PDB file of C-alpha atoms in Angstrom:
ATOM      1  CA  MET A 362      26.538  -4.112  -1.540  1.00 40.00           C
ATOM      2  CA  CYS A 363      24.485  -6.223  -3.413  1.00 43.00           C
ATOM      3  CA  LYS A 364      20.648  -6.858  -3.252  1.00 42.00           C
ATOM      4  CA  ARG A 365      19.982 -10.832  -2.886  1.00 45.00           C
ATOM      5  CA  ALA A 366      17.712 -13.449  -3.136  1.00 45.00           C
ATOM      6  CA  ILE A 367      17.065 -16.222  -0.555  1.00 46.00           C
ATOM      7  CA  LEU A 368      15.869 -19.832  -0.296  1.00 46.00           C
ATOM      8  CA  ILE A 369      14.813 -20.894   3.071  1.00 44.00           C
ATOM      9  CA  LEU A 370      14.793 -24.702   3.821  1.00 41.00           C
ATOM     10  CA  PRO A 371      13.179 -25.275   7.260  1.00 36.00           C
ATOM     11  CA  ALA A 372      13.095 -28.850   8.040  1.00 32.00           C
ATOM     12  CA  ILE A 373      10.965 -30.209   5.325  1.00 29.00           C
ATOM     13  CA  LEU A 374       9.715 -27.050   3.827  1.00 33.00           C
ATOM     14  CA  VAL A 375      11.095 -24.893   0.999  1.00 34.00           C
ATOM     15  CA  SER A 376       9.805 -21.632   0.084  1.00 33.00           C
ATOM     16  CA  LEU A 377      10.206 -19.314  -2.887  1.00 32.00           C
ATOM     17  CA  VAL A 378       8.853 -15.805  -3.514  1.00 30.00           C
ATOM     18  CA  ILE A 379       8.470 -13.966  -6.725  1.00 29.00           C
ATOM     19  CA  ALA A 380       5.442 -13.759  -9.125  1.00 27.00           C
ATOM     20  CA  GLY A 381       1.452 -14.454  -9.762  1.00 28.00           C
ATOM     21  CA  CYS A 382      -0.836 -15.014  -6.675  1.00 28.00           C
ATOM     22  CA  ALA A 383      -1.683 -18.524  -5.766  1.00 31.00           C
ATOM     23  CA  LYS A 384      -4.931 -19.415  -4.948  1.00 33.00           C
ATOM     24  CA  GLY A 385      -5.954 -21.267  -1.138  1.00 37.00           C
ATOM     25  CA  GLY A 386      -4.253 -21.303   1.970  1.00 47.00           C
ATOM     26  CA  GLY A 387      -0.702 -19.673   2.299  1.00 51.00           C
ATOM     27  CA  PHE A 388       2.710 -21.277   3.466  1.00 48.00           C
ATOM     28  CA  GLN A 389       1.964 -22.957   6.530  1.00 48.00           C
ATOM     29  CA  GLY A 390       5.496 -24.645   7.640  1.00 46.00           C
ATOM     30  CA  GLY A 391       6.078 -27.888   9.558  1.00 41.00           C
ATOM     31  CA  THR A 392       7.415 -30.997   8.652  1.00 36.00           C
ATOM     32  CA  THR A 393       6.372 -33.822   6.445  1.00 34.00           C
ATOM     33  CA  GLY A 394       6.701 -37.791   7.039  1.00 37.00           C
ATOM     34  CA  GLY A 395       9.417 -38.403   4.506  1.00 50.00           C
ATOM     35  CA  GLY A 396      12.027 -35.973   6.037  1.00 74.00           C
ATOM     36  CA  GLY A 397      13.617 -32.896   4.591  1.00 87.00           C
ATOM     37  CA  ALA A 398      13.090 -29.229   5.606  1.00 90.00           C
ATOM     38  CA  THR A 399      11.745 -25.848   4.917  1.00 91.00           C
ATOM     39  CA  LEU A 400      13.761 -24.093   2.224  1.00 91.00           C
ATOM     40  CA  LEU A 401      13.530 -20.131   1.853  1.00 91.00           C
ATOM     41  CA  PHE A 402      14.622 -19.064  -1.509  1.00 89.00           C
ATOM     42  CA  ASN A 403      15.820 -15.337  -1.349  1.00 88.00           C
ATOM     43  CA  MET A 404      17.142 -12.778  -4.158  1.00 83.00           C
ATOM     44  CA  GLY A 405      18.517  -9.150  -3.762  1.00 75.00           C
ATOM     45  CA  ASP A 406      21.167  -6.621  -4.875  1.00 64.00           C
ATOM     46  CA  ALA A 407      21.974  -3.186  -4.591  1.00 53.00           C
ATOM     47  CA  LEU A 408      22.146  -1.562  -7.718  1.00 55.00           C
ATOM     48  CA  PRO A 409      24.670   0.804  -9.041  1.00 60.00           C
ATOM     49  CA  ASP A 410      24.002   4.597  -9.108  1.00 64.00           C
ATOM     50  CA  GLN A 411      23.103   4.671 -12.671  1.00 76.00           C
ATOM     51  CA  VAL A 412      20.619   1.451 -12.403  1.00 80.00           C
ATOM     52  CA  LEU A 413      16.926   2.790 -11.133  1.00 81.00           C
ATOM     53  CA  ALA A 414      15.453  -0.646 -11.793  1.00 82.00           C
ATOM     54  CA  LEU A 415      16.162  -4.069 -13.170  1.00 88.00           C
ATOM     55  CA  GLU A 416      13.811  -6.921 -13.006  1.00 90.00           C
ATOM     56  CA  PHE A 417      13.084 -10.106 -14.619  1.00 93.00           C
ATOM     57  CA  THR A 418      10.591 -13.145 -14.359  1.00 95.00           C
ATOM     58  CA  ILE A 419      11.713 -16.633 -13.006  1.00 96.00           C
ATOM     59  CA  THR A 420       9.583 -18.989 -14.805  1.00 96.00           C
ATOM     60  CA  ASN A 421      11.166 -21.949 -13.078  1.00 97.00           C
ATOM     61  CA  ALA A 422      13.549 -22.738 -10.507  1.00 97.00           C
ATOM     62  CA  THR A 423      14.920 -26.529 -10.203  1.00 98.00           C
ATOM     63  CA  LEU A 424      17.380 -27.862  -7.676  1.00 98.00           C
ATOM     64  CA  THR A 425      19.798 -30.899  -9.043  1.00 98.00           C
ATOM     65  CA  GLY A 426      20.037 -33.598  -6.803  1.00 96.00           C
ATOM     66  CA  GLY A 427      17.572 -36.129  -5.510  1.00 93.00           C
ATOM     67  CA  THR A 428      14.224 -36.033  -7.477  1.00 94.00           C
ATOM     68  CA  ASN A 429      15.382 -32.598  -8.779  1.00 97.00           C
ATOM     69  CA  PRO A 430      12.667 -31.020  -6.911  1.00 97.00           C
ATOM     70  CA  VAL A 431      11.028 -27.612  -8.388  1.00 97.00           C
ATOM     71  CA  ILE A 432      11.041 -24.505  -6.126  1.00 96.00           C
ATOM     72  CA  VAL A 433       9.475 -22.271  -8.387  1.00 95.00           C
ATOM     73  CA  SER A 434       6.829 -23.241 -10.487  1.00 93.00           C
ATOM     74  CA  THR A 435       4.796 -20.275 -11.206  1.00 94.00           C
ATOM     75  CA  PRO A 436       6.205 -17.596 -13.025  1.00 95.00           C
ATOM     76  CA  THR A 437       7.559 -14.587 -10.634  1.00 93.00           C
ATOM     77  CA  ARG A 438       8.462 -11.356 -11.347  1.00 91.00           C
ATOM     78  CA  VAL A 439      11.765 -10.198  -9.354  1.00 88.00           C
ATOM     79  CA  GLU A 440      12.567  -6.677  -8.864  1.00 85.00           C
ATOM     80  CA  PHE A 441      15.793  -5.739  -7.601  1.00 78.00           C
ATOM     81  CA  ILE A 442      15.649  -2.232  -5.882  1.00 66.00           C
ATOM     82  CA  ARG A 443      12.704  -2.586  -3.830  1.00 54.00           C
ATOM     83  CA  ASN A 444      14.881  -3.173  -0.650  1.00 47.00           C
ATOM     84  CA  ALA A 445      18.615  -2.320  -1.716  1.00 57.00           C
ATOM     85  CA  ALA A 446      21.185  -4.610   0.341  1.00 64.00           C
ATOM     86  CA  LYS A 447      18.320  -6.930   1.478  1.00 78.00           C
ATOM     87  CA  PHE A 448      17.350 -10.297   0.646  1.00 87.00           C
ATOM     88  CA  GLU A 449      13.743 -11.157  -0.121  1.00 89.00           C
ATOM     89  CA  THR A 450      12.163 -14.038  -0.070  1.00 93.00           C
ATOM     90  CA  VAL A 451      10.900 -15.763  -3.587  1.00 92.00           C
ATOM     91  CA  SER A 452       9.520 -18.956  -2.565  1.00 94.00           C
ATOM     92  CA  ILE A 453       9.034 -21.289   0.731  1.00 95.00           C
ATOM     93  CA  THR A 454       9.063 -25.116  -0.196  1.00 94.00           C
ATOM     94  CA  ASN A 455       9.404 -28.449   1.533  1.00 93.00           C
ATOM     95  CA  VAL A 456      12.512 -29.925   0.053  1.00 95.00           C
ATOM     96  CA  PRO A 457      13.272 -33.488   0.809  1.00 96.00           C
ATOM     97  CA  ALA A 458      16.523 -34.407   2.594  1.00 96.00           C
ATOM     98  CA  GLY A 459      19.546 -34.811   0.341  1.00 95.00           C
ATOM     99  CA  THR A 460      22.551 -33.110  -1.034  1.00 96.00           C
ATOM    100  CA  TYR A 461      21.905 -30.703  -3.991  1.00 97.00           C
ATOM    101  CA  THR A 462      24.638 -29.565  -6.108  1.00 97.00           C
ATOM    102  CA  ALA A 463      23.094 -26.762  -8.482  1.00 98.00           C
ATOM    103  CA  LEU A 464      19.987 -24.313  -8.936  1.00 98.00           C
ATOM    104  CA  THR A 465      18.926 -24.083 -12.436  1.00 98.00           C
ATOM    105  CA  LEU A 466      16.921 -20.887 -13.003  1.00 98.00           C
ATOM    106  CA  THR A 467      14.967 -20.171 -16.248  1.00 98.00           C
ATOM    107  CA  LEU A 468      14.757 -16.273 -16.738  1.00 97.00           C
ATOM    108  CA  SER A 469      12.637 -14.250 -19.071  1.00 97.00           C
ATOM    109  CA  SER A 470      11.426 -10.659 -19.737  1.00 95.00           C
ATOM    110  CA  PRO A 471      14.039  -8.686 -18.131  1.00 94.00           C
ATOM    111  CA  VAL A 472      13.700  -4.724 -17.905  1.00 91.00           C
ATOM    112  CA  VAL A 473      16.384  -2.270 -16.875  1.00 90.00           C
ATOM    113  CA  THR A 474      15.712   1.601 -16.278  1.00 88.00           C
ATOM    114  CA  LEU A 475      18.687   3.764 -16.156  1.00 85.00           C
ATOM    115  CA  VAL A 476      19.877   7.547 -15.293  1.00 83.00           C
ATOM    116  CA  ASP A 477      21.801   8.868 -18.467  1.00 79.00           C
ATOM    117  CA  PRO A 478      24.843  10.287 -17.208  1.00 76.00           C
ATOM    118  CA  THR A 479      24.831  13.304 -19.488  1.00 79.00           C
ATOM    119  CA  SER A 480      21.178  14.486 -19.631  1.00 83.00           C
ATOM    120  CA  LYS A 481      20.077  12.783 -16.427  1.00 83.00           C
ATOM    121  CA  ALA A 482      17.015  11.636 -18.134  1.00 87.00           C
ATOM    122  CA  VAL A 483      15.374   8.340 -16.768  1.00 87.00           C
ATOM    123  CA  VAL A 484      15.885   5.937 -19.779  1.00 86.00           C
ATOM    124  CA  PRO A 485      14.259   2.269 -20.255  1.00 87.00           C
ATOM    125  CA  VAL A 486      16.858   0.193 -21.995  1.00 88.00           C
ATOM    126  CA  ALA A 487      16.004  -2.658 -24.317  1.00 87.00           C
ATOM    127  CA  THR A 488      17.591  -5.600 -22.581  1.00 93.00           C
ATOM    128  CA  LEU A 489      18.637  -8.933 -23.892  1.00 95.00           C
ATOM    129  CA  LEU A 490      19.429 -11.852 -21.706  1.00 96.00           C
ATOM    130  CA  THR A 491      22.395 -13.798 -23.183  1.00 95.00           C
ATOM    131  CA  ASN A 492      20.807 -17.290 -21.785  1.00 95.00           C
ATOM    132  CA  ALA A 493      17.292 -17.817 -20.690  1.00 96.00           C
ATOM    133  CA  THR A 494      18.740 -20.859 -18.456  1.00 97.00           C
ATOM    134  CA  VAL A 495      21.250 -19.741 -16.023  1.00 97.00           C
ATOM    135  CA  PRO A 496      22.932 -22.733 -14.045  1.00 97.00           C
ATOM    136  CA  VAL A 497      23.895 -21.803 -10.341  1.00 97.00           C
ATOM    137  CA  ASN A 498      26.428 -24.109  -8.521  1.00 96.00           C
ATOM    138  CA  LEU A 499      25.590 -24.448  -4.727  1.00 96.00           C
ATOM    139  CA  ASN A 500      28.756 -25.836  -3.514  1.00 88.00           C
ATOM    140  CA  PRO A 501      26.757 -28.396  -2.716  1.00 93.00           C
ATOM    141  CA  LEU A 502      23.479 -27.911  -0.521  1.00 96.00           C
ATOM    142  CA  THR A 503      22.852 -30.123   2.024  1.00 95.00           C
ATOM    143  CA  VAL A 504      19.366 -30.565   3.265  1.00 96.00           C
ATOM    144  CA  ALA A 505      18.471 -32.546   6.383  1.00 94.00           C
ATOM    145  CA  SER A 506      15.757 -31.757   9.171  1.00 93.00           C
ATOM    146  CA  THR A 507      16.688 -28.029  10.039  1.00 94.00           C
ATOM    147  CA  PRO A 508      14.794 -25.300   8.119  1.00 96.00           C
ATOM    148  CA  LEU A 509      17.401 -23.331   6.175  1.00 95.00           C
ATOM    149  CA  THR A 510      17.739 -20.244   3.491  1.00 96.00           C
ATOM    150  CA  LEU A 511      19.333 -20.175   0.011  1.00 96.00           C
ATOM    151  CA  ASN A 512      20.541 -16.855  -1.045  1.00 94.00           C
ATOM    152  CA  LEU A 513      21.609 -15.465  -4.301  1.00 93.00           C
ATOM    153  CA  GLU A 514      23.065 -12.499  -4.787  1.00 90.00           C
ATOM    154  CA  LEU A 515      22.980 -10.939  -7.968  1.00 89.00           C
ATOM    155  CA  ASN A 516      26.117  -9.026  -8.768  1.00 87.00           C
ATOM    156  CA  ILE A 517      25.011  -6.246 -11.218  1.00 83.00           C
ATOM    157  CA  ALA A 518      28.606  -4.883 -12.136  1.00 82.00           C
ATOM    158  CA  ASN A 519      29.368  -8.536 -13.730  1.00 87.00           C
ATOM    159  CA  SER A 520      25.884  -9.136 -14.895  1.00 91.00           C
ATOM    160  CA  LEU A 521      24.861  -6.123 -16.835  1.00 89.00           C
ATOM    161  CA  LEU A 522      26.648  -4.445 -19.740  1.00 89.00           C
ATOM    162  CA  VAL A 523      25.211  -1.380 -21.480  1.00 85.00           C
ATOM    163  CA  SER A 524      26.004  -0.171 -24.715  1.00 83.00           C
ATOM    164  CA  GLY A 525      23.797   3.185 -25.767  1.00 76.00           C
ATOM    165  CA  THR A 526      20.162   2.339 -25.532  1.00 78.00           C
ATOM    166  CA  SER A 527      20.362  -1.342 -25.290  1.00 86.00           C
ATOM    167  CA  ALA A 528      21.786  -3.450 -22.605  1.00 90.00           C
ATOM    168  CA  THR A 529      22.686  -7.337 -22.239  1.00 94.00           C
ATOM    169  CA  LEU A 530      22.117  -9.479 -19.158  1.00 94.00           C
ATOM    170  CA  ALA A 531      24.226 -12.578 -18.216  1.00 95.00           C
ATOM    171  CA  PRO A 532      23.222 -12.936 -14.353  1.00 93.00           C
ATOM    172  CA  VAL A 533      26.316 -13.690 -12.079  1.00 93.00           C
ATOM    173  CA  PHE A 534      25.190 -14.745  -8.866  1.00 92.00           C
ATOM    174  CA  SER A 535      26.974 -15.333  -5.374  1.00 91.00           C
ATOM    175  CA  VAL A 536      25.439 -17.956  -3.472  1.00 94.00           C
ATOM    176  CA  SER A 537      25.295 -18.416   0.504  1.00 94.00           C
ATOM    177  CA  SER A 538      22.978 -20.710   2.947  1.00 95.00           C
ATOM    178  CA  ASN A 539      22.407 -20.599   6.531  1.00 94.00           C
ATOM    179  CA  ASN A 540      20.318 -22.686   8.658  1.00 94.00           C
ATOM    180  CA  VAL A 541      17.425 -21.206  10.776  1.00 94.00           C
ATOM    181  CA  GLY A 542      18.521 -20.669  14.056  1.00 91.00           C
ATOM    182  CA  ALA A 543      17.431 -18.789  17.296  1.00 89.00           C
ATOM    183  CA  THR A 544      19.264 -15.392  16.127  1.00 92.00           C
ATOM    184  CA  GLN A 545      18.325 -14.535  12.528  1.00 93.00           C
ATOM    185  CA  ASP A 546      18.477 -11.714   9.820  1.00 92.00           C
ATOM    186  CA  ASP A 547      17.178 -11.313   6.437  1.00 91.00           C
ATOM    187  CA  SER A 548      19.736 -14.046   5.231  1.00 92.00           C
ATOM    188  CA  SER A 549      18.748 -16.749   7.881  1.00 94.00           C
ATOM    189  CA  GLY A 550      15.090 -16.551   8.168  1.00 95.00           C
ATOM    190  CA  GLU A 551      13.915 -13.190   9.146  1.00 94.00           C
ATOM    191  CA  PHE A 552      11.044 -11.112   7.568  1.00 95.00           C
ATOM    192  CA  GLU A 553      12.165  -7.686   7.572  1.00 90.00           C
ATOM    193  CA  ASN A 554       9.138  -5.419   6.482  1.00 88.00           C
ATOM    194  CA  ILE A 555       7.641  -7.903   4.176  1.00 92.00           C
ATOM    195  CA  LYS A 556       4.638  -5.846   2.637  1.00 92.00           C
ATOM    196  CA  GLY A 557       1.453  -7.655   0.886  1.00 94.00           C
ATOM    197  CA  ARG A 558      -2.218  -7.994   0.625  1.00 95.00           C
ATOM    198  CA  ILE A 559      -4.076  -9.649   3.139  1.00 97.00           C
ATOM    199  CA  THR A 560      -5.932 -12.682   1.624  1.00 97.00           C
ATOM    200  CA  ALA A 561      -7.181 -14.286   4.906  1.00 97.00           C
ATOM    201  CA  LEU A 562      -7.502 -13.729   8.753  1.00 96.00           C
ATOM    202  CA  GLY A 563      -7.811 -16.146  11.434  1.00 95.00           C
ATOM    203  CA  ALA A 564      -8.082 -16.058  15.132  1.00 93.00           C
ATOM    204  CA  SER A 565      -4.195 -16.867  15.564  1.00 96.00           C
ATOM    205  CA  SER A 566      -2.869 -16.325  11.879  1.00 97.00           C
ATOM    206  CA  ILE A 567      -2.743 -13.913   8.792  1.00 97.00           C
ATOM    207  CA  THR A 568      -2.083 -14.849   5.481  1.00 98.00           C
ATOM    208  CA  ILE A 569      -0.611 -12.178   2.655  1.00 97.00           C
ATOM    209  CA  GLN A 570      -0.006 -12.396  -0.927  1.00 95.00           C
ATOM    210  CA  PRO A 571       3.683 -10.494  -0.980  1.00 92.00           C
ATOM    211  CA  GLY A 572       4.315  -8.207  -4.171  1.00 82.00           C
ATOM    212  CA  ASN A 573       7.481  -9.965  -4.782  1.00 80.00           C
ATOM    213  CA  SER A 574       5.993 -13.700  -4.447  1.00 87.00           C
ATOM    214  CA  ALA A 575       3.541 -15.877  -6.652  1.00 91.00           C
ATOM    215  CA  GLN A 576       3.129 -17.815  -3.457  1.00 92.00           C
ATOM    216  CA  PRO A 577       1.127 -16.272  -0.292  1.00 95.00           C
ATOM    217  CA  PHE A 578       2.602 -16.477   3.048  1.00 96.00           C
ATOM    218  CA  THR A 579       0.597 -17.729   6.294  1.00 97.00           C
ATOM    219  CA  PHE A 580       1.902 -15.982   9.655  1.00 98.00           C
ATOM    220  CA  ALA A 581       1.196 -17.376  12.863  1.00 98.00           C
ATOM    221  CA  THR A 582       0.346 -14.629  15.696  1.00 97.00           C
ATOM    222  CA  ASN A 583       0.274 -15.066  19.434  1.00 96.00           C
ATOM    223  CA  ALA A 584       0.358 -13.118  22.353  1.00 95.00           C
ATOM    224  CA  SER A 585       3.615 -11.358  21.819  1.00 96.00           C
ATOM    225  CA  THR A 586       2.762 -10.079  18.333  1.00 97.00           C
ATOM    226  CA  GLN A 587       2.471  -6.365  18.247  1.00 97.00           C
ATOM    227  CA  PHE A 588      -0.378  -4.700  16.174  1.00 95.00           C
ATOM    228  CA  LYS A 589       0.834  -1.226  15.649  1.00 93.00           C
ATOM    229  CA  ASN A 590      -2.546  -0.096  14.598  1.00 87.00           C
ATOM    230  CA  GLY A 591      -4.646  -2.595  16.449  1.00 89.00           C
ATOM    231  CA  THR A 592      -6.435  -5.297  14.817  1.00 89.00           C
ATOM    232  CA  THR A 593      -9.708  -3.654  13.945  1.00 85.00           C
ATOM    233  CA  ALA A 594      -7.444  -1.599  11.054  1.00 83.00           C
ATOM    234  CA  LEU A 595      -6.860  -5.308   9.506  1.00 93.00           C
ATOM    235  CA  SER A 596      -9.026  -6.678   6.916  1.00 93.00           C
ATOM    236  CA  VAL A 597      -9.130  -8.953   3.978  1.00 96.00           C
ATOM    237  CA  GLY A 598      -7.835  -6.935   0.834  1.00 95.00           C
ATOM    238  CA  GLY A 599      -6.009  -4.690   2.918  1.00 94.00           C
ATOM    239  CA  ILE A 600      -2.257  -3.919   2.918  1.00 95.00           C
ATOM    240  CA  VAL A 601      -0.040  -4.871   5.798  1.00 95.00           C
ATOM    241  CA  THR A 602       3.732  -4.695   6.597  1.00 95.00           C
ATOM    242  CA  ILE A 603       4.878  -7.581   8.659  1.00 97.00           C
ATOM    243  CA  GLU A 604       8.023  -8.312  10.785  1.00 97.00           C
ATOM    244  CA  GLY A 605       8.468 -11.945  11.607  1.00 97.00           C
ATOM    245  CA  ILE A 606      10.652 -14.778  12.015  1.00 97.00           C
ATOM    246  CA  THR A 607      11.040 -18.706  10.754  1.00 96.00           C
ATOM    247  CA  GLN A 608      10.340 -21.041  13.772  1.00 95.00           C
ATOM    248  CA  SER A 609      12.168 -24.083  14.121  1.00 94.00           C
ATOM    249  CA  ASP A 610       9.542 -26.140  12.286  1.00 94.00           C
ATOM    250  CA  GLY A 611       9.674 -23.975   9.593  1.00 95.00           C
ATOM    251  CA  SER A 612       6.664 -22.204  10.322  1.00 96.00           C
ATOM    252  CA  LEU A 613       6.342 -18.436  10.132  1.00 97.00           C
ATOM    253  CA  LEU A 614       5.546 -16.150  13.194  1.00 98.00           C
ATOM    254  CA  ALA A 615       4.653 -12.512  12.956  1.00 98.00           C
ATOM    255  CA  ARG A 616       6.173 -10.336  15.538  1.00 97.00           C
ATOM    256  CA  GLN A 617       4.811  -6.980  14.349  1.00 97.00           C
ATOM    257  CA  ILE A 618       2.026  -6.293  12.093  1.00 97.00           C
ATOM    258  CA  GLU A 619       0.993  -2.878  10.559  1.00 95.00           C
ATOM    259  CA  GLY A 620      -1.969  -2.105   8.660  1.00 92.00           C
ATOM    260  CA  GLU A 621      -1.451   0.557   5.982  1.00 81.00           C
ATOM    261  CA  THR A 622      -4.621   0.377   3.861  1.00 50.00           C
ATOM    262  CA  VAL A 623      -8.078  -1.124   4.526  1.00 49.00           C
ATOM    263  CA  GLY A 624      -9.854  -2.972   1.747  1.00 46.00           C
ATOM    264  CA  GLY A 625     -13.172  -4.826   1.468  1.00 46.00           C
ATOM    265  CA  SER A 626     -13.368  -8.567   1.917  1.00 43.00           C
TER     266      SER A 626
END
């Protein structure tokens, strides 16, 4: 299988995750006055046995249609091995209602690491992007008032050409989208073991900075949220793993939270 990338648009929100840290509050979700939906943008791929790591930076991602909304504006580093065969959210954004025909990605700084088939040594390979701008057709994507995901699955076999100690990368993506509903998986609004650093704690919320996103995510908590290590193990600066879902208004809800390390505030 291929590792994937997902873009989710809950009614009025679009979300995208991948690079640096953003300041201030995390993604909250909910609707806005002009109509639209939350969009979760996810990416992923399961790498071939020879490929240990493949990553690049998304410097910009823009939808074609309407006002051409930007869903990734902060350089975001995407790594395609953290969760093989799973989609990871790159960003969450409020996207205006409309029909979108394409997504244009601007990429930079690819890095590939291979296992040499003869020596079995781990070898970093100098990698060249064939084109920094990658257009992706969307079939099209219709945004109304229901949160949805936009999923990009990187086809490594058709994207990466290795020759000796160098390689060329021409990303080829398969595209799918799903409305966020009552039943979810990683391609339709569910967050499976998303790990991040706690940036804020509230009485009924937790904000984390995921490792694969430039955007902090805020998850609501309620009486059904399970705290595997208790709430006293959580503090700003600590690392947690969250299992959660996207709610019908585009906001995020944590179903399970597990603290892994405790940092200072």
